[in-house]
PDB file of C-alpha atoms in Angstrom:
ATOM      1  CA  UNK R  23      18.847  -8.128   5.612  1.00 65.00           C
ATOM      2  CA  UNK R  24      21.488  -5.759   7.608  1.00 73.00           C
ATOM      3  CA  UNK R  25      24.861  -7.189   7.220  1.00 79.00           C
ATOM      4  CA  UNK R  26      27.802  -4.658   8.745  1.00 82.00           C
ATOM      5  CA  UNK R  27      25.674  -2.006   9.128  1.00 79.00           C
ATOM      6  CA  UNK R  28      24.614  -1.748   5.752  1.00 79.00           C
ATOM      7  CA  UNK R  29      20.898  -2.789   4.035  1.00 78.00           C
ATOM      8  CA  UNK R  30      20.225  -3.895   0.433  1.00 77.00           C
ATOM      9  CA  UNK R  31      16.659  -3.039  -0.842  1.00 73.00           C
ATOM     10  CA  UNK R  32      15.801  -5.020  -3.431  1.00 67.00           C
ATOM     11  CA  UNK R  33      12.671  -3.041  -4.799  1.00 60.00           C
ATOM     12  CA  UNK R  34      14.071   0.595  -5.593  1.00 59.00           C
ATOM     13  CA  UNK R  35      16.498   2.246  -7.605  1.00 50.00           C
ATOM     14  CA  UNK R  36      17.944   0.921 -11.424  1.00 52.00           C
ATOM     15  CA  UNK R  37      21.176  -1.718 -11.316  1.00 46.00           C
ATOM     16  CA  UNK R  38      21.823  -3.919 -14.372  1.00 48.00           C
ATOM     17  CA  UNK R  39      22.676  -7.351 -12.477  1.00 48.00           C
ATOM     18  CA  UNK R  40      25.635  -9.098 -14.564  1.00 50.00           C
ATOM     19  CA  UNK R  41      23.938 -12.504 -13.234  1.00 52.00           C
ATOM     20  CA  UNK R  42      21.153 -11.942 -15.409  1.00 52.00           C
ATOM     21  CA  UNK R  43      22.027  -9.367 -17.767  1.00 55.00           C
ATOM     22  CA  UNK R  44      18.597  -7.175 -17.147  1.00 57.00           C
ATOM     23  CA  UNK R  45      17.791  -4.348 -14.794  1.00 57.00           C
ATOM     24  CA  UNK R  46      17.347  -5.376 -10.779  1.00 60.00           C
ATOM     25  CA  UNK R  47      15.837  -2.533  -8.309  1.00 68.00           C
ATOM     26  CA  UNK R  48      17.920  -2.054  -5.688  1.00 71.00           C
ATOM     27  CA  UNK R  49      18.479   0.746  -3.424  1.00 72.00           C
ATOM     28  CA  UNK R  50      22.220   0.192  -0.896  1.00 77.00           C
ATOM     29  CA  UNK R  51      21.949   2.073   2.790  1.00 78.00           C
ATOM     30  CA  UNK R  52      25.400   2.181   3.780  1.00 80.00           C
ATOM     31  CA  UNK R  53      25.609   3.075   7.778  1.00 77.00           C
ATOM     32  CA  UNK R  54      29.184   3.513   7.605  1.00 80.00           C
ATOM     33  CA  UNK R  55      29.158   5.868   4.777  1.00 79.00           C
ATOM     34  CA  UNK R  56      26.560   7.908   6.814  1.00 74.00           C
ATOM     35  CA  UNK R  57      28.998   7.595  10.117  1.00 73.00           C
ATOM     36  CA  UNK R  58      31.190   9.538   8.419  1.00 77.00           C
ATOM     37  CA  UNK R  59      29.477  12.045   6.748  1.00 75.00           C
ATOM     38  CA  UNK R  60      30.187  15.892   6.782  1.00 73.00           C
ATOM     39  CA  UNK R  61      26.376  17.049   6.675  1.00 75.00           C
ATOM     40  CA  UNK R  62      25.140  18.051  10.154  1.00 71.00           C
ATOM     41  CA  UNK R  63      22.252  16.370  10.157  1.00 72.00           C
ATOM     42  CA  UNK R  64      22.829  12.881   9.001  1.00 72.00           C
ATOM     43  CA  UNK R  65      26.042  13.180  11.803  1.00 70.00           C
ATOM     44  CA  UNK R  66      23.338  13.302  14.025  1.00 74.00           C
ATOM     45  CA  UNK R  67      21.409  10.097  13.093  1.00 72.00           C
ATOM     46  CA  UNK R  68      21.601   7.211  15.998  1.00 75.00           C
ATOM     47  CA  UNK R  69      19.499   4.821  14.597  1.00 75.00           C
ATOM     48  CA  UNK R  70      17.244   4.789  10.961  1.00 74.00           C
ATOM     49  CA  UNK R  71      14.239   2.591  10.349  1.00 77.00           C
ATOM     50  CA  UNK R  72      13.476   1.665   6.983  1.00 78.00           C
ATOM     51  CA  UNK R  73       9.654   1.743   6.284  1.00 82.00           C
ATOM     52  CA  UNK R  74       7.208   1.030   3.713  1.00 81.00           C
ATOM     53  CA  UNK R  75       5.243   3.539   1.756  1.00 83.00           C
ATOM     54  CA  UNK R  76       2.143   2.331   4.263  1.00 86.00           C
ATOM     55  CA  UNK R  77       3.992   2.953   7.340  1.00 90.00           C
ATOM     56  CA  UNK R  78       4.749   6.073   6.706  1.00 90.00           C
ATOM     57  CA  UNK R  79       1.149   6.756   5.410  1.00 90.00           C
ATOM     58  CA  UNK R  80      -0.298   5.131   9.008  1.00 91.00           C
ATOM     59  CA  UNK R  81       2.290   7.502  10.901  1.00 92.00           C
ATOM     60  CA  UNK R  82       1.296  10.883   8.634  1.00 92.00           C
ATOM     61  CA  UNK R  83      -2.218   9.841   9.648  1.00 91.00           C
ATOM     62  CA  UNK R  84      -2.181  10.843  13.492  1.00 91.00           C
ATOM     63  CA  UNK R  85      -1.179  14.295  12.526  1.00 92.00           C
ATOM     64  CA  UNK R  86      -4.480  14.828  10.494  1.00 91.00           C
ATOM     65  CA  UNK R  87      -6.750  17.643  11.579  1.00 92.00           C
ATOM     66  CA  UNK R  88      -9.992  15.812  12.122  1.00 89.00           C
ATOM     67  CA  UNK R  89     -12.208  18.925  10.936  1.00 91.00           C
ATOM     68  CA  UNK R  90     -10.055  20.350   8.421  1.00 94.00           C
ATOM     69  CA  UNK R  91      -8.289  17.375   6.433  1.00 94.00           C
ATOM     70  CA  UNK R  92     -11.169  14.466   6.735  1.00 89.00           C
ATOM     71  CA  UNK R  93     -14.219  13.736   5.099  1.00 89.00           C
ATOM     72  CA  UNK R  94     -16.353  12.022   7.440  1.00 90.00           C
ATOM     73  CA  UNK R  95     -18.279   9.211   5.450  1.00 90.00           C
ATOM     74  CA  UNK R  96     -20.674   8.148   8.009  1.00 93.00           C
ATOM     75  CA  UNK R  97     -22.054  11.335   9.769  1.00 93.00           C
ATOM     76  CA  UNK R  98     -21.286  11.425  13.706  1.00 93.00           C
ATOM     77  CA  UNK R  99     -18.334   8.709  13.069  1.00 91.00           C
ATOM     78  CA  UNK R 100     -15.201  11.083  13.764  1.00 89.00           C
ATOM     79  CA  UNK R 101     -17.045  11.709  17.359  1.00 90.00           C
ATOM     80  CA  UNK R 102     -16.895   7.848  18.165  1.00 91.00           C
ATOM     81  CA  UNK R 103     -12.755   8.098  17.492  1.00 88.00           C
ATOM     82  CA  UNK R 104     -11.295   6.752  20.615  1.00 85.00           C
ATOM     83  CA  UNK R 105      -7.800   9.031  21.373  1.00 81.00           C
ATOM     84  CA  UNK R 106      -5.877   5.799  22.243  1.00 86.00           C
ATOM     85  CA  UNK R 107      -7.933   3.516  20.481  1.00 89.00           C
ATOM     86  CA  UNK R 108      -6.586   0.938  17.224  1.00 92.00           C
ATOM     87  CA  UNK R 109      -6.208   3.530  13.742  1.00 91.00           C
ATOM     88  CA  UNK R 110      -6.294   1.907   9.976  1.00 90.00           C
ATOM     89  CA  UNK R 111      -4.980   3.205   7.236  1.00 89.00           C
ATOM     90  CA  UNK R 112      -6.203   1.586   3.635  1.00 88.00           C
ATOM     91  CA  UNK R 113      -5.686   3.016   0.649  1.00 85.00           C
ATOM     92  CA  UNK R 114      -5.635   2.555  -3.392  1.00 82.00           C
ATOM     93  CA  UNK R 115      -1.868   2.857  -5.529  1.00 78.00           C
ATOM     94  CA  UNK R 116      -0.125   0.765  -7.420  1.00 79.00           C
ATOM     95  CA  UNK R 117      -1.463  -1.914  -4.976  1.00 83.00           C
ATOM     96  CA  UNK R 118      -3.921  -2.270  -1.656  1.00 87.00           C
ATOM     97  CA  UNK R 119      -1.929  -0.050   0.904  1.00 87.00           C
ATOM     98  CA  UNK R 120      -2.836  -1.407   4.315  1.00 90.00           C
ATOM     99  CA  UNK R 121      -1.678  -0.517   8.017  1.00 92.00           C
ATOM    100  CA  UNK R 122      -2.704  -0.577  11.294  1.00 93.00           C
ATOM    101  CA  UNK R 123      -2.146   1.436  14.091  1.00 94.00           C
ATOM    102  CA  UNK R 124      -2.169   0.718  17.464  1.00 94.00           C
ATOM    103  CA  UNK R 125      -0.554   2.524  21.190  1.00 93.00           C
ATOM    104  CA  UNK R 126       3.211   0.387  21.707  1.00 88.00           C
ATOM    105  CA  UNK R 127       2.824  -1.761  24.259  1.00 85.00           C
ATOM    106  CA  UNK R 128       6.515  -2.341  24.983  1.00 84.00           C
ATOM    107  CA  UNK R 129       6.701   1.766  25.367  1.00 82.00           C
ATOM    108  CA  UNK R 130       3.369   3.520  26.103  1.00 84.00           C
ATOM    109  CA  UNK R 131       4.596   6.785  26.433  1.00 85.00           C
ATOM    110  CA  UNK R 132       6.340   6.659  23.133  1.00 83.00           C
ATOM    111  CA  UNK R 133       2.895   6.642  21.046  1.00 88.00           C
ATOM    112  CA  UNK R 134       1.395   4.708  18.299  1.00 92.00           C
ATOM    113  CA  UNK R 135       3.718   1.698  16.538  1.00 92.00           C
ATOM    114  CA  UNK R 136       2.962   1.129  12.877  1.00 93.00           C
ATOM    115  CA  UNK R 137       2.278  -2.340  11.537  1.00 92.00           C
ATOM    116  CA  UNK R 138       2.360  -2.872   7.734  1.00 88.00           C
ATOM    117  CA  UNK R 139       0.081  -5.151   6.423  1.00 85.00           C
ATOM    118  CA  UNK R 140      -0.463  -7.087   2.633  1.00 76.00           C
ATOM    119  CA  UNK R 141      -3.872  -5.515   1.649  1.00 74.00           C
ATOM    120  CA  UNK R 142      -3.083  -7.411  -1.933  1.00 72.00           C
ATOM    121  CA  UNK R 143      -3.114 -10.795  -0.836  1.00 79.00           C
ATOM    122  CA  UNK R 144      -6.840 -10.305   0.219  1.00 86.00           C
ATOM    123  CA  UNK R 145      -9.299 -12.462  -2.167  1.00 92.00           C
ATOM    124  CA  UNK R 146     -11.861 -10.380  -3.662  1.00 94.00           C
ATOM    125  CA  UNK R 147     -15.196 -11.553  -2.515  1.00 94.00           C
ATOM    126  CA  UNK R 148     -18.374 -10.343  -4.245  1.00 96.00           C
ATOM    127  CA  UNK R 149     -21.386  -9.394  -2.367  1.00 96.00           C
ATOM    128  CA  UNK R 150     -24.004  -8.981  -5.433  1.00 97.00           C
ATOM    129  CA  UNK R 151     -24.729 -10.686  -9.012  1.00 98.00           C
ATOM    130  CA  UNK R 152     -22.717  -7.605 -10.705  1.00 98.00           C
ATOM    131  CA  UNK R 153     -19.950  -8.295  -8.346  1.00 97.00           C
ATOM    132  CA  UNK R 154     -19.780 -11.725  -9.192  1.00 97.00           C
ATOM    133  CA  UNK R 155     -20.000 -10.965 -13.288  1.00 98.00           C
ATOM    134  CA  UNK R 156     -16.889  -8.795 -12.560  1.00 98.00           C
ATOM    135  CA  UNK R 157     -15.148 -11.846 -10.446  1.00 97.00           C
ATOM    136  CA  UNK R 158     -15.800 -13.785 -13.936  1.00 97.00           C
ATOM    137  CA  UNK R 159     -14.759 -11.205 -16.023  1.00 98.00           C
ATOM    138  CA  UNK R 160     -11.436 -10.977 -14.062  1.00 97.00           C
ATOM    139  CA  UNK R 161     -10.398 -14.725 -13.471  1.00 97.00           C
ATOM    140  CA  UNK R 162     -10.885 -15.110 -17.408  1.00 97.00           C
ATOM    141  CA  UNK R 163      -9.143 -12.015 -18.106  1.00 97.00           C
ATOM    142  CA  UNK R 164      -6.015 -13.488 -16.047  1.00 96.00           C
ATOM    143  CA  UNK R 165      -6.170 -16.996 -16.290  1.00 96.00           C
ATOM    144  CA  UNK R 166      -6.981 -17.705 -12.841  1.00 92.00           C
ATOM    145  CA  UNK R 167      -9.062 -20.783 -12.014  1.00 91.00           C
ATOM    146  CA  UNK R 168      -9.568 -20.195  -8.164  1.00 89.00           C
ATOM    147  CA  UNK R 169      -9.328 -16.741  -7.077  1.00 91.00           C
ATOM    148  CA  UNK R 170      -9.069 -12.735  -7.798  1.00 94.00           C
ATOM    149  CA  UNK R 171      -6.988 -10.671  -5.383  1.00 92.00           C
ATOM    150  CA  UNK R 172      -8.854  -7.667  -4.688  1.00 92.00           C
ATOM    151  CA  UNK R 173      -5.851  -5.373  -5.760  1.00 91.00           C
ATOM    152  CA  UNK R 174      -7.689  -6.484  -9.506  1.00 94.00           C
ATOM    153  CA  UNK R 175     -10.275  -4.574  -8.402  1.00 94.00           C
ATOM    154  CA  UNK R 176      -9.054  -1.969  -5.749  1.00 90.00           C
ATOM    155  CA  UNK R 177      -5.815  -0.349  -6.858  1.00 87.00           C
ATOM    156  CA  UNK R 178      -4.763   2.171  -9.786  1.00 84.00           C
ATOM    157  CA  UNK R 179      -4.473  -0.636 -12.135  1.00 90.00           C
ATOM    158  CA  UNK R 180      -7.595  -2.458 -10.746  1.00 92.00           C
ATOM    159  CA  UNK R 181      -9.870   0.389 -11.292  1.00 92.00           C
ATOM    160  CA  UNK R 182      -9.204   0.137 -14.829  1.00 93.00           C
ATOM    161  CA  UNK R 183     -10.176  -3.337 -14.905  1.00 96.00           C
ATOM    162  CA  UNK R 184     -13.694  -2.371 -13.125  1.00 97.00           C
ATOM    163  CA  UNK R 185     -14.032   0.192 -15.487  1.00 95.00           C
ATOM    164  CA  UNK R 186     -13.038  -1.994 -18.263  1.00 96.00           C
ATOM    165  CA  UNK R 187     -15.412  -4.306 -17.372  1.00 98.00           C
ATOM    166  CA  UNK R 188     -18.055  -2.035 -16.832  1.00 97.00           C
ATOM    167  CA  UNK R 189     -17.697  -0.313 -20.133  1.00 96.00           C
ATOM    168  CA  UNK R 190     -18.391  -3.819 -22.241  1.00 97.00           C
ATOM    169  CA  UNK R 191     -21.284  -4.609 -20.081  1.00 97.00           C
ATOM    170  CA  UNK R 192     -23.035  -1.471 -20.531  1.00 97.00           C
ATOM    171  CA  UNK R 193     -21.742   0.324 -23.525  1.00 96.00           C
ATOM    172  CA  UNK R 194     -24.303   3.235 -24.016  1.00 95.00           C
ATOM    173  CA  UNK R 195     -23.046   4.459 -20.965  1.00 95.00           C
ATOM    174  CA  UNK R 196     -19.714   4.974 -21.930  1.00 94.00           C
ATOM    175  CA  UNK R 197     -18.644   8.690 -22.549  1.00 89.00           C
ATOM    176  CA  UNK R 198     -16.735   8.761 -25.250  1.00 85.00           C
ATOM    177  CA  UNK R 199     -15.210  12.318 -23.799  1.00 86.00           C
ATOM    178  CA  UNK R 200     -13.141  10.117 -21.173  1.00 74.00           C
TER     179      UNK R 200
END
């Protein structure tokens, strides 16, 4: 929360909390301390909006060049692209990235707004039998009785659970190189 014109991020940044004697992320904005800064720029500053790593992905996104920074999966797709129409941006880290994109409707003119969304707390639902070995594989692997989020399966960490899993079930087709 913003108390006095200063925000606490909880998430970034090393702190050793003397509650708990072991290191908290956090990451302090201080407005005032950029009020009264000396560096032109930051003097300049009228208002800052904290974002997440998506948002900022989703925003980058608009200033792609179509025809020289895409890959267009499904052939004639980019000419279907409305100019105003909804944009999403997914994509694999840590976790499921997820935004969407759509034209402000408070202020038009102003462009697209950015809305961050939690990719990670999607269930992973298999479509075919090998999908639903892997679903198997991964609820035993964590203990879970009910359900997979698809970040086990779609993120840094989750590819090397389908390639974990992949590797035991067919083992001659592992290169040992890798």
């Amino acid at each position: 929360p913003v108390r006095q014109n200063r925000v606490v991020m909880t998430n970034v940044g090393e702190h050793h909390s003397p509650d708990v004697g072991k290191p908290k992320q956090v990451l302090v904005v201080d407005g005032a301390l950029i009020e009264a800064t000396r560096i032109s720029y930051l003097s300049k500053l009228v208002r800052v909006r904290i974002v997440n790593d998506f948002v900022g992905q989703g925003y980058g996104a608009l200033d792609l060049d179509l025809d020289k920074e895409c890959i267009e999966l499904v052939p004639g797709s980019k000419s279907i692209i409305g100019p105003l129409g909804p944009k999403v941006c997914v994509g694999a880290g840590t976790g499921l990235g997820e935004c969407y994109l759509t034209i402000s409707s408070l202020a038009p003119d102003t462009g697209y707004e950015c809305y961050a969304s939690e990719g990670g707390h999607v269930e992973f639902s298999p479509r075919s039998d090998l999908e639903i070995e892997l679903l198997q594989y991964l609820k035993e692997k964590f203990k879970q009785s009910h359900r997979v989020s698809v970040e086990r399966v779609v993120s840094g960490k989750g590819l090397a659970n389908v390639y974990e899993f992949l590797a035991k079930k067919y083992p001659d087709r592992v290169d040992k190189a890798i």
